[in-house]
C-alpha positions as a Markdown table, in Angstrom:
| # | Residue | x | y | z |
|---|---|---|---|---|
| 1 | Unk | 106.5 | 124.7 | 177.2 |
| 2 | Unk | 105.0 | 125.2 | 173.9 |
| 3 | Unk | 102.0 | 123.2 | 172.4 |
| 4 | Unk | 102.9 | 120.9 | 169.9 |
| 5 | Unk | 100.5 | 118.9 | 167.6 |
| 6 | Unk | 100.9 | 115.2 | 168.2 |
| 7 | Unk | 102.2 | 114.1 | 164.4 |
| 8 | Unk | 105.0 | 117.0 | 165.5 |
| 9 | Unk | 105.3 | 115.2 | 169.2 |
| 10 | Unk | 105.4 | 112.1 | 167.5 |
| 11 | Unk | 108.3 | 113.1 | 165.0 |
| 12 | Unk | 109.8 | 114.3 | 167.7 |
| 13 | Unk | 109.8 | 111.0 | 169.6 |
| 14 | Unk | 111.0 | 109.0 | 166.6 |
| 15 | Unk | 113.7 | 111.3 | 165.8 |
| 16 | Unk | 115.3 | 111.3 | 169.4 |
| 17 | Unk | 114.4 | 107.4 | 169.7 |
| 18 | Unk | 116.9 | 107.1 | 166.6 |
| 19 | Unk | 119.4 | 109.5 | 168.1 |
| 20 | Unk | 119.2 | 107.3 | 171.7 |
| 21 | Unk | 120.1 | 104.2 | 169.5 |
| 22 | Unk | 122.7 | 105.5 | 167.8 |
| 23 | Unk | 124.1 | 107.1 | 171.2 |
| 24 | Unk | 123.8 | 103.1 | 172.7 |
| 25 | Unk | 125.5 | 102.2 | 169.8 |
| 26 | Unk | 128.3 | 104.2 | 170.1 |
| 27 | Unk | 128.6 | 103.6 | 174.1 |
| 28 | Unk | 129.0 | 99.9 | 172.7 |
| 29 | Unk | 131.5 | 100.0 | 170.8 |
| 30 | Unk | 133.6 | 102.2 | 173.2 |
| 31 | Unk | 132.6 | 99.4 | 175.4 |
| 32 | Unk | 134.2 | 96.9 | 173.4 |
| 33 | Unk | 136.9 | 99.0 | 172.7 |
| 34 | Unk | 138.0 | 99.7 | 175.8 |
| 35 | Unk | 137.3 | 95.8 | 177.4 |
| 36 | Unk | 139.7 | 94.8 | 174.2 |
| 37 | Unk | 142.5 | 97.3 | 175.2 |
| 38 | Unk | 142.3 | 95.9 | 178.8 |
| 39 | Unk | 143.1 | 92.4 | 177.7 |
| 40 | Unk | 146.0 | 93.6 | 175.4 |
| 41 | Unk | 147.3 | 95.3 | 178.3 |
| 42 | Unk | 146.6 | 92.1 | 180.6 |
| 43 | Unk | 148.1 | 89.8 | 177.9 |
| 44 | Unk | 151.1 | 91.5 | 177.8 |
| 45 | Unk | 151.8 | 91.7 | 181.1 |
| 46 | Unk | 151.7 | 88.2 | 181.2 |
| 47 | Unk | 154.4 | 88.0 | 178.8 |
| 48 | Unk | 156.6 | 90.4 | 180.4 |
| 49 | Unk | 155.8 | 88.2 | 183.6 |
| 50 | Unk | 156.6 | 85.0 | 181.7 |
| 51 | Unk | 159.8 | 86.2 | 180.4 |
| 52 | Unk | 160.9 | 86.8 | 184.2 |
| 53 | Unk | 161.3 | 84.1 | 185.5 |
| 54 | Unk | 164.5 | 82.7 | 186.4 |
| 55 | Unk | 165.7 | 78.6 | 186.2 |
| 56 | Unk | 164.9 | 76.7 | 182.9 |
| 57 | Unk | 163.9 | 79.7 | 180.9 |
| 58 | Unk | 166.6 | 82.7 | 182.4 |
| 59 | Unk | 168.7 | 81.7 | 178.7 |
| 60 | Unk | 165.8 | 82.3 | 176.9 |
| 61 | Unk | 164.9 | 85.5 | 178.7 |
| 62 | Unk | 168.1 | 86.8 | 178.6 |
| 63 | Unk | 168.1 | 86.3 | 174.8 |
| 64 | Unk | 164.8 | 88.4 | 174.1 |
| 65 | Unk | 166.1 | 91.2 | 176.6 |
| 66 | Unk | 169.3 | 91.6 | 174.3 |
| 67 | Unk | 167.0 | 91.6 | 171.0 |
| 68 | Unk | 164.4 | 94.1 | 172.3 |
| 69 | Unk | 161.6 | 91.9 | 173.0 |
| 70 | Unk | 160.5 | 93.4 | 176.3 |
| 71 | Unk | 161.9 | 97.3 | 175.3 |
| 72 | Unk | 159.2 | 96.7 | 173.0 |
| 73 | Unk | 156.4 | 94.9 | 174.9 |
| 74 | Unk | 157.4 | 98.1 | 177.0 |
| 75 | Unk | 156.4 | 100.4 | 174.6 |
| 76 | Unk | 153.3 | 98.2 | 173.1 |
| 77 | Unk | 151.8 | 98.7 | 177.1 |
| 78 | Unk | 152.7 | 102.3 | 177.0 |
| 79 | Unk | 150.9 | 102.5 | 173.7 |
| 80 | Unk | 147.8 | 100.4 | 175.1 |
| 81 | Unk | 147.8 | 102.5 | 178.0 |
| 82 | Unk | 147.6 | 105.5 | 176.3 |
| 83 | Unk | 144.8 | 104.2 | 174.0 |
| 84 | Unk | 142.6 | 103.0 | 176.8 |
| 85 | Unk | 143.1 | 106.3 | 178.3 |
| 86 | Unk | 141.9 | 108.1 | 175.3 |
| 87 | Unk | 138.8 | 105.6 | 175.0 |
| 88 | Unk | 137.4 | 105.7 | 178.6 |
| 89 | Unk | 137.8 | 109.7 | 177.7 |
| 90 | Unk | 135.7 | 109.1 | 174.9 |
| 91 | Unk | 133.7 | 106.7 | 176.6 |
| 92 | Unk | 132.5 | 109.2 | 179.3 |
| 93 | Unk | 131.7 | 111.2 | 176.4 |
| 94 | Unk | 129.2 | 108.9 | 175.0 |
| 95 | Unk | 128.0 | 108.0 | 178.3 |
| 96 | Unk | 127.0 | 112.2 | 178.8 |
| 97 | Unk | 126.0 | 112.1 | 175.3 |
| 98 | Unk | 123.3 | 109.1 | 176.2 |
| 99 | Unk | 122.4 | 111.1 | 179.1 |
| 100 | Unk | 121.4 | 114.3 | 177.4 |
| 101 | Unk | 119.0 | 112.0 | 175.2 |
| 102 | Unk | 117.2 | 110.4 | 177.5 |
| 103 | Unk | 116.7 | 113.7 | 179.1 |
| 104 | Unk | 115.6 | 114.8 | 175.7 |
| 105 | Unk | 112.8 | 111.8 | 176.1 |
| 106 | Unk | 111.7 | 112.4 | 179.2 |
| 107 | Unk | 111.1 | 116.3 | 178.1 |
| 108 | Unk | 109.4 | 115.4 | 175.2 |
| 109 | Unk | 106.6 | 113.8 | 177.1 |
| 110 | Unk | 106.4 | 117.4 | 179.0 |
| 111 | Unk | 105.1 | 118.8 | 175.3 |
């Protein structure tokens, strides 16, 4: 490795320290992103579940199936699912992205 003066080393070290936050950052908010997906997903599953059941509430499920309701709680959950699967994508992506910093901080220490 090549000698480095420490004011450079220490540049160094800030500028990758800010890069490592703003990687964490984004890994958050993935985070989030994904966790909130999951409980739109969960939520309307419920509702689909709710509207299945048979007895008191078969008029009223029979109603929303004849005005679209679950066609399009249907295609809301394909949408979600589609979403989450583009955010745990990008997700993985930040998480290699964190990786490759931290490496990055370790190394700099090597200098």
């Amino acid at each position: 490795m090549s000698n480095i003066s420490r004011k450079q080393a220490g540049q160094l070290q800030t500028l990758v320290g800010i890069k490592r936050q703003k990687a964490e950052q984004d890994m958050l908010i993935l985070q989030q992103e994904v966790r909130r997906i999951e409980e739109e997903i969960a939520g309307i599953g419920d509702n689909l579940k709710a509207l299945d059941k048979t007895g008191e509430e078969f008029d009223g499920s029979s109603l929303a199936r004849r005005h679209g309701a679950v066609e399009r709680m249907i295609a809301q959950l394909g949408s979600w699912k589609d979403a989450l699967a583009a955010r745990r994508g990008e997700l993985e992506a930040a998480r290699e992205a964190l990786k490759r910093v931290m490496h990055s901080e370790d190394r700099i220490g090597d200098l």
